[in-house]
Amino acid sequence: RPRFDGAVSIDLLAQFPIPESWSKAEKAAALRGEKWPNVDCDNVCKAALDAFNGIVFNDDAQVVSLTARKQYGDPMLTVTIRSAQQG
């Protein structure tokens, strides 16, 4: 797929492993979304956008909409990038 040329919209979901040292109750609370990873969401976004520069889009200045979430679960980063629609 060629790089995006115009404005893009990004949805990002960062999932982090639950610490092994936590109790069963803490682990269950994390999976229910009652505990949040102690990771700066803006750092995750910056790293992802920097990684896509020149590959998926020409420059991260093209990003006009960014939605980011963090949660506990199977460790992964899910990123959806689409052309931004005006209006």
PDB file of N, CA and C in Angstrom:
ATOM      1  N   ARG A   1       0.836  -1.169   0.000  1.00  0.00           N
ATOM      2  CA  ARG A   1       0.000   0.000   0.000  1.00  0.00           C
ATOM      3  C   ARG A   1       0.883   1.236   0.000  1.00  0.00           C
ATOM      4  N   PRO A   2       0.569   2.215  -0.842  1.00  0.00           N
ATOM      5  CA  PRO A   2       1.345   3.464  -0.818  1.00  0.00           C
ATOM      6  C   PRO A   2       1.081   4.247   0.464  1.00  0.00           C
ATOM      7  N   ARG A   3       1.995   5.141   0.767  1.00  0.00           N
ATOM      8  CA  ARG A   3       1.845   5.995   1.955  1.00  0.00           C
ATOM      9  C   ARG A   3       0.634   6.900   1.834  1.00  0.00           C
ATOM     10  N   PHE A   4       0.060   7.239   2.976  1.00  0.00           N
ATOM     11  CA  PHE A   4      -0.995   8.250   3.003  1.00  0.00           C
ATOM     12  C   PHE A   4      -0.370   9.597   2.660  1.00  0.00           C
ATOM     13  N   ASP A   5      -1.025  10.340   1.767  1.00  0.00           N
ATOM     14  CA  ASP A   5      -0.521  11.658   1.378  1.00  0.00           C
ATOM     15  C   ASP A   5      -1.163  12.788   2.175  1.00  0.00           C
ATOM     16  N   GLY A   6      -2.438  12.635   2.497  1.00  0.00           N
ATOM     17  CA  GLY A   6      -3.168  13.711   3.159  1.00  0.00           C
ATOM     18  C   GLY A   6      -3.340  13.453   4.643  1.00  0.00           C
ATOM     19  N   ALA A   7      -4.345  14.124   5.197  1.00  0.00           N
ATOM     20  CA  ALA A   7      -4.639  14.025   6.621  1.00  0.00           C
ATOM     21  C   ALA A   7      -5.074  12.610   6.988  1.00  0.00           C
ATOM     22  N   VAL A   8      -4.649  12.164   8.173  1.00  0.00           N
ATOM     23  CA  VAL A   8      -5.011  10.828   8.645  1.00  0.00           C
ATOM     24  C   VAL A   8      -5.617  10.897  10.046  1.00  0.00           C
ATOM     25  N   SER A   9      -6.429   9.892  10.322  1.00  0.00           N
ATOM     26  CA  SER A   9      -7.040   9.703  11.626  1.00  0.00           C
ATOM     27  C   SER A   9      -6.511   8.386  12.183  1.00  0.00           C
ATOM     28  N   ILE A  10      -6.139   8.382  13.467  1.00  0.00           N
ATOM     29  CA  ILE A  10      -5.520   7.201  14.071  1.00  0.00           C
ATOM     30  C   ILE A  10      -6.249   6.805  15.352  1.00  0.00           C
ATOM     31  N   ASP A  11      -6.511   5.499  15.471  1.00  0.00           N
ATOM     32  CA  ASP A  11      -7.013   4.904  16.711  1.00  0.00           C
ATOM     33  C   ASP A  11      -5.947   3.938  17.198  1.00  0.00           C
ATOM     34  N   LEU A  12      -5.553   4.079  18.446  1.00  0.00           N
ATOM     35  CA  LEU A  12      -4.469   3.285  19.003  1.00  0.00           C
ATOM     36  C   LEU A  12      -4.927   2.619  20.296  1.00  0.00           C
ATOM     37  N   LEU A  13      -4.674   1.335  20.424  1.00  0.00           N
ATOM     38  CA  LEU A  13      -4.953   0.591  21.648  1.00  0.00           C
ATOM     39  C   LEU A  13      -3.669  -0.103  22.083  1.00  0.00           C
ATOM     40  N   ALA A  14      -3.177   0.262  23.257  1.00  0.00           N
ATOM     41  CA  ALA A  14      -1.973  -0.353  23.814  1.00  0.00           C
ATOM     42  C   ALA A  14      -2.381  -1.252  24.973  1.00  0.00           C
ATOM     43  N   GLN A  15      -2.039  -2.538  24.870  1.00  0.00           N
ATOM     44  CA  GLN A  15      -2.337  -3.484  25.928  1.00  0.00           C
ATOM     45  C   GLN A  15      -1.032  -3.923  26.584  1.00  0.00           C
ATOM     46  N   PHE A  16      -1.064  -3.966  27.911  1.00  0.00           N
ATOM     47  CA  PHE A  16       0.117  -4.292  28.691  1.00  0.00           C
ATOM     48  C   PHE A  16      -0.140  -5.524  29.551  1.00  0.00           C
ATOM     49  N   PRO A  17       0.910  -6.309  29.814  1.00  0.00           N
ATOM     50  CA  PRO A  17       0.723  -7.509  30.641  1.00  0.00           C
ATOM     51  C   PRO A  17       0.416  -7.126  32.087  1.00  0.00           C
ATOM     52  N   ILE A  18      -0.387  -7.954  32.724  1.00  0.00           N
ATOM     53  CA  ILE A  18      -0.681  -7.773  34.140  1.00  0.00           C
ATOM     54  C   ILE A  18       0.536  -8.282  34.925  1.00  0.00           C
ATOM     55  N   PRO A  19       1.005  -7.510  35.892  1.00  0.00           N
ATOM     56  CA  PRO A  19       2.164  -7.958  36.674  1.00  0.00           C
ATOM     57  C   PRO A  19       1.906  -9.303  37.359  1.00  0.00           C
ATOM     58  N   GLU A  20       2.850 -10.209  37.230  1.00  0.00           N
ATOM     59  CA  GLU A  20       2.733 -11.546  37.841  1.00  0.00           C
ATOM     60  C   GLU A  20       2.633 -11.465  39.360  1.00  0.00           C
ATOM     61  N   SER A  21       3.223 -10.439  39.938  1.00  0.00           N
ATOM     62  CA  SER A  21       3.257 -10.321  41.402  1.00  0.00           C
ATOM     63  C   SER A  21       1.906  -9.918  42.010  1.00  0.00           C
ATOM     64  N   TRP A  22       0.956  -9.511  41.169  1.00  0.00           N
ATOM     65  CA  TRP A  22      -0.340  -9.084  41.687  1.00  0.00           C
ATOM     66  C   TRP A  22      -1.161 -10.267  42.184  1.00  0.00           C
ATOM     67  N   SER A  23      -2.033  -9.977  43.142  1.00  0.00           N
ATOM     68  CA  SER A  23      -2.941 -10.999  43.667  1.00  0.00           C
ATOM     69  C   SER A  23      -4.007 -11.333  42.620  1.00  0.00           C
ATOM     70  N   LYS A  24      -4.740 -12.422  42.862  1.00  0.00           N
ATOM     71  CA  LYS A  24      -5.835 -12.794  41.958  1.00  0.00           C
ATOM     72  C   LYS A  24      -6.858 -11.667  41.865  1.00  0.00           C
ATOM     73  N   ALA A  25      -7.154 -11.027  42.995  1.00  0.00           N
ATOM     74  CA  ALA A  25      -8.138  -9.938  43.015  1.00  0.00           C
ATOM     75  C   ALA A  25      -7.662  -8.752  42.178  1.00  0.00           C
ATOM     76  N   GLU A  26      -6.383  -8.413  42.298  1.00  0.00           N
ATOM     77  CA  GLU A  26      -5.837  -7.302  41.505  1.00  0.00           C
ATOM     78  C   GLU A  26      -5.852  -7.634  40.017  1.00  0.00           C
ATOM     79  N   LYS A  27      -5.500  -8.873  39.685  1.00  0.00           N
ATOM     80  CA  LYS A  27      -5.500  -9.293  38.282  1.00  0.00           C
ATOM     81  C   LYS A  27      -6.908  -9.253  37.704  1.00  0.00           C
ATOM     82  N   ALA A  28      -7.882  -9.705  38.461  1.00  0.00           N
ATOM     83  CA  ALA A  28      -9.275  -9.677  38.006  1.00  0.00           C
ATOM     84  C   ALA A  28      -9.746  -8.238  37.815  1.00  0.00           C
ATOM     85  N   ALA A  29      -9.367  -7.357  38.726  1.00  0.00           N
ATOM     86  CA  ALA A  29      -9.745  -5.945  38.611  1.00  0.00           C
ATOM     87  C   ALA A  29      -9.124  -5.325  37.363  1.00  0.00           C
ATOM     88  N   ALA A  30      -7.891  -5.701  37.052  1.00  0.00           N
ATOM     89  CA  ALA A  30      -7.223  -5.180  35.855  1.00  0.00           C
ATOM     90  C   ALA A  30      -7.954  -5.629  34.600  1.00  0.00           C
ATOM     91  N   LEU A  31      -8.365  -6.898  34.564  1.00  0.00           N
ATOM     92  CA  LEU A  31      -9.070  -7.416  33.391  1.00  0.00           C
ATOM     93  C   LEU A  31     -10.469  -6.817  33.250  1.00  0.00           C
ATOM     94  N   ARG A  32     -11.061  -6.381  34.357  1.00  0.00           N
ATOM     95  CA  ARG A  32     -12.376  -5.723  34.304  1.00  0.00           C
ATOM     96  C   ARG A  32     -12.249  -4.240  33.939  1.00  0.00           C
ATOM     97  N   GLY A  33     -11.021  -3.744  33.825  1.00  0.00           N
ATOM     98  CA  GLY A  33     -10.819  -2.339  33.486  1.00  0.00           C
ATOM     99  C   GLY A  33     -10.889  -1.415  34.681  1.00  0.00           C
ATOM    100  N   GLU A  34     -10.715  -1.958  35.868  1.00  0.00           N
ATOM    101  CA  GLU A  34     -10.756  -1.150  37.087  1.00  0.00           C
ATOM    102  C   GLU A  34      -9.374  -0.672  37.507  1.00  0.00           C
ATOM    103  N   LYS A  35      -8.338  -1.217  36.899  1.00  0.00           N
ATOM    104  CA  LYS A  35      -6.953  -0.781  37.120  1.00  0.00           C
ATOM    105  C   LYS A  35      -6.357  -0.458  35.753  1.00  0.00           C
ATOM    106  N   TRP A  36      -5.507   0.540  35.721  1.00  0.00           N
ATOM    107  CA  TRP A  36      -4.915   0.988  34.463  1.00  0.00           C
ATOM    108  C   TRP A  36      -3.408   0.845  34.508  1.00  0.00           C
ATOM    109  N   PRO A  37      -2.796   0.537  33.377  1.00  0.00           N
ATOM    110  CA  PRO A  37      -1.328   0.454  33.328  1.00  0.00           C
ATOM    111  C   PRO A  37      -0.689   1.787  33.702  1.00  0.00           C
ATOM    112  N   ASN A  38       0.417   1.694  34.424  1.00  0.00           N
ATOM    113  CA  ASN A  38       1.152   2.890  34.835  1.00  0.00           C
ATOM    114  C   ASN A  38       2.188   3.238  33.765  1.00  0.00           C
ATOM    115  N   VAL A  39       1.684   3.578  32.590  1.00  0.00           N
ATOM    116  CA  VAL A  39       2.516   3.913  31.430  1.00  0.00           C
ATOM    117  C   VAL A  39       1.975   5.216  30.848  1.00  0.00           C
ATOM    118  N   ASP A  40       2.861   6.139  30.474  1.00  0.00           N
ATOM    119  CA  ASP A  40       2.412   7.396  29.877  1.00  0.00           C
ATOM    120  C   ASP A  40       1.863   7.144  28.480  1.00  0.00           C
ATOM    121  N   CYS A  41       0.590   7.425  28.304  1.00  0.00           N
ATOM    122  CA  CYS A  41      -0.079   7.207  27.023  1.00  0.00           C
ATOM    123  C   CYS A  41       0.571   8.052  25.916  1.00  0.00           C
ATOM    124  N   ASP A  42       0.983   9.265  26.247  1.00  0.00           N
ATOM    125  CA  ASP A  42       1.575  10.126  25.228  1.00  0.00           C
ATOM    126  C   ASP A  42       2.902   9.566  24.715  1.00  0.00           C
ATOM    127  N   ASN A  43       3.644   8.873  25.575  1.00  0.00           N
ATOM    128  CA  ASN A  43       4.902   8.266  25.126  1.00  0.00           C
ATOM    129  C   ASN A  43       4.646   7.115  24.159  1.00  0.00           C
ATOM    130  N   VAL A  44       3.598   6.332  24.432  1.00  0.00           N
ATOM    131  CA  VAL A  44       3.233   5.232  23.530  1.00  0.00           C
ATOM    132  C   VAL A  44       2.840   5.800  22.168  1.00  0.00           C
ATOM    133  N   CYS A  45       2.019   6.855  22.170  1.00  0.00           N
ATOM    134  CA  CYS A  45       1.578   7.475  20.914  1.00  0.00           C
ATOM    135  C   CYS A  45       2.769   8.028  20.136  1.00  0.00           C
ATOM    136  N   LYS A  46       3.644   8.724  20.817  1.00  0.00           N
ATOM    137  CA  LYS A  46       4.808   9.326  20.152  1.00  0.00           C
ATOM    138  C   LYS A  46       5.685   8.253  19.504  1.00  0.00           C
ATOM    139  N   ALA A  47       5.914   7.159  20.225  1.00  0.00           N
ATOM    140  CA  ALA A  47       6.739   6.078  19.676  1.00  0.00           C
ATOM    141  C   ALA A  47       6.091   5.463  18.437  1.00  0.00           C
ATOM    142  N   ALA A  48       4.787   5.247  18.497  1.00  0.00           N
ATOM    143  CA  ALA A  48       4.086   4.663  17.349  1.00  0.00           C
ATOM    144  C   ALA A  48       4.118   5.606  16.152  1.00  0.00           C
ATOM    145  N   LEU A  49       3.817   6.872  16.372  1.00  0.00           N
ATOM    146  CA  LEU A  49       3.802   7.832  15.262  1.00  0.00           C
ATOM    147  C   LEU A  49       5.186   7.985  14.651  1.00  0.00           C
ATOM    148  N   ASP A  50       6.209   8.029  15.488  1.00  0.00           N
ATOM    149  CA  ASP A  50       7.574   8.123  14.969  1.00  0.00           C
ATOM    150  C   ASP A  50       7.925   6.899  14.125  1.00  0.00           C
ATOM    151  N   ALA A  51       7.459   5.725  14.532  1.00  0.00           N
ATOM    152  CA  ALA A  51       7.751   4.494  13.792  1.00  0.00           C
ATOM    153  C   ALA A  51       7.091   4.487  12.412  1.00  0.00           C
ATOM    154  N   PHE A  52       5.954   5.151  12.286  1.00  0.00           N
ATOM    155  CA  PHE A  52       5.228   5.165  11.014  1.00  0.00           C
ATOM    156  C   PHE A  52       5.694   6.270  10.062  1.00  0.00           C
ATOM    157  N   ASN A  53       6.458   7.245  10.575  1.00  0.00           N
ATOM    158  CA  ASN A  53       6.954   8.346   9.736  1.00  0.00           C
ATOM    159  C   ASN A  53       7.728   7.802   8.535  1.00  0.00           C
ATOM    160  N   GLY A  54       7.346   8.260   7.354  1.00  0.00           N
ATOM    161  CA  GLY A  54       8.048   7.872   6.141  1.00  0.00           C
ATOM    162  C   GLY A  54       7.730   6.469   5.654  1.00  0.00           C
ATOM    163  N   ILE A  55       6.886   5.744   6.388  1.00  0.00           N
ATOM    164  CA  ILE A  55       6.529   4.382   5.993  1.00  0.00           C
ATOM    165  C   ILE A  55       5.036   4.293   5.700  1.00  0.00           C
ATOM    166  N   VAL A  56       4.223   4.679   6.672  1.00  0.00           N
ATOM    167  CA  VAL A  56       2.769   4.622   6.511  1.00  0.00           C
ATOM    168  C   VAL A  56       2.236   5.969   6.028  1.00  0.00           C
ATOM    169  N   PHE A  57       2.823   7.034   6.519  1.00  0.00           N
ATOM    170  CA  PHE A  57       2.511   8.383   6.056  1.00  0.00           C
ATOM    171  C   PHE A  57       3.820   9.143   5.932  1.00  0.00           C
ATOM    172  N   ASN A  58       3.770  10.281   5.264  1.00  0.00           N
ATOM    173  CA  ASN A  58       5.004  11.030   5.024  1.00  0.00           C
ATOM    174  C   ASN A  58       5.567  11.656   6.292  1.00  0.00           C
ATOM    175  N   ASP A  59       4.683  12.184   7.142  1.00  0.00           N
ATOM    176  CA  ASP A  59       5.104  12.864   8.360  1.00  0.00           C
ATOM    177  C   ASP A  59       3.970  12.821   9.368  1.00  0.00           C
ATOM    178  N   ASP A  60       4.295  12.713  10.651  1.00  0.00           N
ATOM    179  CA  ASP A  60       3.234  12.644  11.646  1.00  0.00           C
ATOM    180  C   ASP A  60       2.469  13.962  11.800  1.00  0.00           C
ATOM    181  N   ALA A  61       2.899  14.995  11.135  1.00  0.00           N
ATOM    182  CA  ALA A  61       2.124  16.239  11.099  1.00  0.00           C
ATOM    183  C   ALA A  61       0.812  16.044  10.332  1.00  0.00           C
ATOM    184  N   GLN A  62       0.698  14.965   9.579  1.00  0.00           N
ATOM    185  CA  GLN A  62      -0.525  14.658   8.835  1.00  0.00           C
ATOM    186  C   GLN A  62      -1.651  14.162   9.754  1.00  0.00           C
ATOM    187  N   VAL A  63      -1.310  13.790  10.986  1.00  0.00           N
ATOM    188  CA  VAL A  63      -2.305  13.267  11.921  1.00  0.00           C
ATOM    189  C   VAL A  63      -3.176  14.422  12.417  1.00  0.00           C
ATOM    190  N   VAL A  64      -4.482  14.336  12.109  1.00  0.00           N
ATOM    191  CA  VAL A  64      -5.416  15.384  12.533  1.00  0.00           C
ATOM    192  C   VAL A  64      -6.347  14.900  13.636  1.00  0.00           C
ATOM    193  N   SER A  65      -6.388  13.588  13.846  1.00  0.00           N
ATOM    194  CA  SER A  65      -7.232  13.017  14.888  1.00  0.00           C
ATOM    195  C   SER A  65      -6.509  11.798  15.457  1.00  0.00           C
ATOM    196  N   LEU A  66      -6.433  11.747  16.788  1.00  0.00           N
ATOM    197  CA  LEU A  66      -5.737  10.645  17.456  1.00  0.00           C
ATOM    198  C   LEU A  66      -6.531  10.240  18.693  1.00  0.00           C
ATOM    199  N   THR A  67      -6.939   8.980  18.718  1.00  0.00           N
ATOM    200  CA  THR A  67      -7.610   8.418  19.886  1.00  0.00           C
ATOM    201  C   THR A  67      -6.720   7.324  20.429  1.00  0.00           C
ATOM    202  N   ALA A  68      -6.427   7.384  21.725  1.00  0.00           N
ATOM    203  CA  ALA A  68      -5.528   6.395  22.320  1.00  0.00           C
ATOM    204  C   ALA A  68      -6.133   5.856  23.613  1.00  0.00           C
ATOM    205  N   ARG A  69      -5.980   4.544  23.793  1.00  0.00           N
ATOM    206  CA  ARG A  69      -6.414   3.878  25.024  1.00  0.00           C
ATOM    207  C   ARG A  69      -5.309   2.945  25.486  1.00  0.00           C
ATOM    208  N   LYS A  70      -5.255   2.740  26.788  1.00  0.00           N
ATOM    209  CA  LYS A  70      -4.336   1.749  27.344  1.00  0.00           C
ATOM    210  C   LYS A  70      -5.125   0.891  28.312  1.00  0.00           C
ATOM    211  N   GLN A  71      -4.752  -0.395  28.353  1.00  0.00           N
ATOM    212  CA  GLN A  71      -5.437  -1.325  29.235  1.00  0.00           C
ATOM    213  C   GLN A  71      -4.549  -2.537  29.456  1.00  0.00           C
ATOM    214  N   TYR A  72      -4.957  -3.361  30.405  1.00  0.00           N
ATOM    215  CA  TYR A  72      -4.260  -4.618  30.627  1.00  0.00           C
ATOM    216  C   TYR A  72      -4.846  -5.694  29.728  1.00  0.00           C
ATOM    217  N   GLY A  73      -4.015  -6.624  29.316  1.00  0.00           N
ATOM    218  CA  GLY A  73      -4.435  -7.725  28.460  1.00  0.00           C
ATOM    219  C   GLY A  73      -3.218  -8.372  27.841  1.00  0.00           C
ATOM    220  N   ASP A  74      -3.434  -9.147  26.784  1.00  0.00           N
ATOM    221  CA  ASP A  74      -2.310  -9.720  26.063  1.00  0.00           C
ATOM    222  C   ASP A  74      -1.493  -8.575  25.479  1.00  0.00           C
ATOM    223  N   PRO A  75      -0.178  -8.537  25.729  1.00  0.00           N
ATOM    224  CA  PRO A  75       0.631  -7.412  25.261  1.00  0.00           C
ATOM    225  C   PRO A  75       0.560  -7.251  23.742  1.00  0.00           C
ATOM    226  N   MET A  76       0.096  -6.102  23.324  1.00  0.00           N
ATOM    227  CA  MET A  76       0.060  -5.786  21.891  1.00  0.00           C
ATOM    228  C   MET A  76      -0.266  -4.318  21.695  1.00  0.00           C
ATOM    229  N   LEU A  77       0.039  -3.861  20.522  1.00  0.00           N
ATOM    230  CA  LEU A  77      -0.308  -2.510  20.102  1.00  0.00           C
ATOM    231  C   LEU A  77      -1.131  -2.645  18.834  1.00  0.00           C
ATOM    232  N   THR A  78      -2.371  -2.159  18.879  1.00  0.00           N
ATOM    233  CA  THR A  78      -3.254  -2.210  17.725  1.00  0.00           C
ATOM    234  C   THR A  78      -3.459  -0.784  17.239  1.00  0.00           C
ATOM    235  N   VAL A  79      -3.126  -0.538  15.985  1.00  0.00           N
ATOM    236  CA  VAL A  79      -3.224   0.807  15.424  1.00  0.00           C
ATOM    237  C   VAL A  79      -4.041   0.747  14.140  1.00  0.00           C
ATOM    238  N   THR A  80      -5.066   1.583  14.072  1.00  0.00           N
ATOM    239  CA  THR A  80      -5.874   1.704  12.864  1.00  0.00           C
ATOM    240  C   THR A  80      -5.654   3.102  12.306  1.00  0.00           C
ATOM    241  N   ILE A  81      -5.230   3.149  11.058  1.00  0.00           N
ATOM    242  CA  ILE A  81      -4.959   4.432  10.395  1.00  0.00           C
ATOM    243  C   ILE A  81      -5.844   4.521   9.161  1.00  0.00           C
ATOM    244  N   ARG A  82      -6.530   5.631   9.029  1.00  0.00           N
ATOM    245  CA  ARG A  82      -7.365   5.843   7.850  1.00  0.00           C
ATOM    246  C   ARG A  82      -7.278   7.283   7.407  1.00  0.00           C
ATOM    247  N   SER A  83      -7.647   7.476   6.184  1.00  0.00           N
ATOM    248  CA  SER A  83      -7.677   8.824   5.627  1.00  0.00           C
ATOM    249  C   SER A  83      -8.736   9.628   6.385  1.00  0.00           C
ATOM    250  N   ALA A  84      -8.417  10.830   6.765  1.00  0.00           N
ATOM    251  CA  ALA A  84      -9.346  11.674   7.519  1.00  0.00           C
ATOM    252  C   ALA A  84     -10.349  12.304   6.570  1.00  0.00           C
ATOM    253  N   GLN A  85     -11.580  12.331   7.008  1.00  0.00           N
ATOM    254  CA  GLN A  85     -12.657  12.919   6.220  1.00  0.00           C
ATOM    255  C   GLN A  85     -12.995  14.308   6.784  1.00  0.00           C
ATOM    256  N   GLN A  86     -13.139  15.258   5.922  1.00  0.00           N
ATOM    257  CA  GLN A  86     -13.575  16.588   6.370  1.00  0.00           C
ATOM    258  C   GLN A  86     -15.088  16.663   6.285  1.00  0.00           C
ATOM    259  N   GLY A  87     -15.647  17.488   7.190  1.00  0.00           N
ATOM    260  CA  GLY A  87     -17.080  17.723   7.145  1.00  0.00           C
ATOM    261  C   GLY A  87     -17.776  16.783   7.956  1.00  0.00           C
TER     262      GLY A  87
END
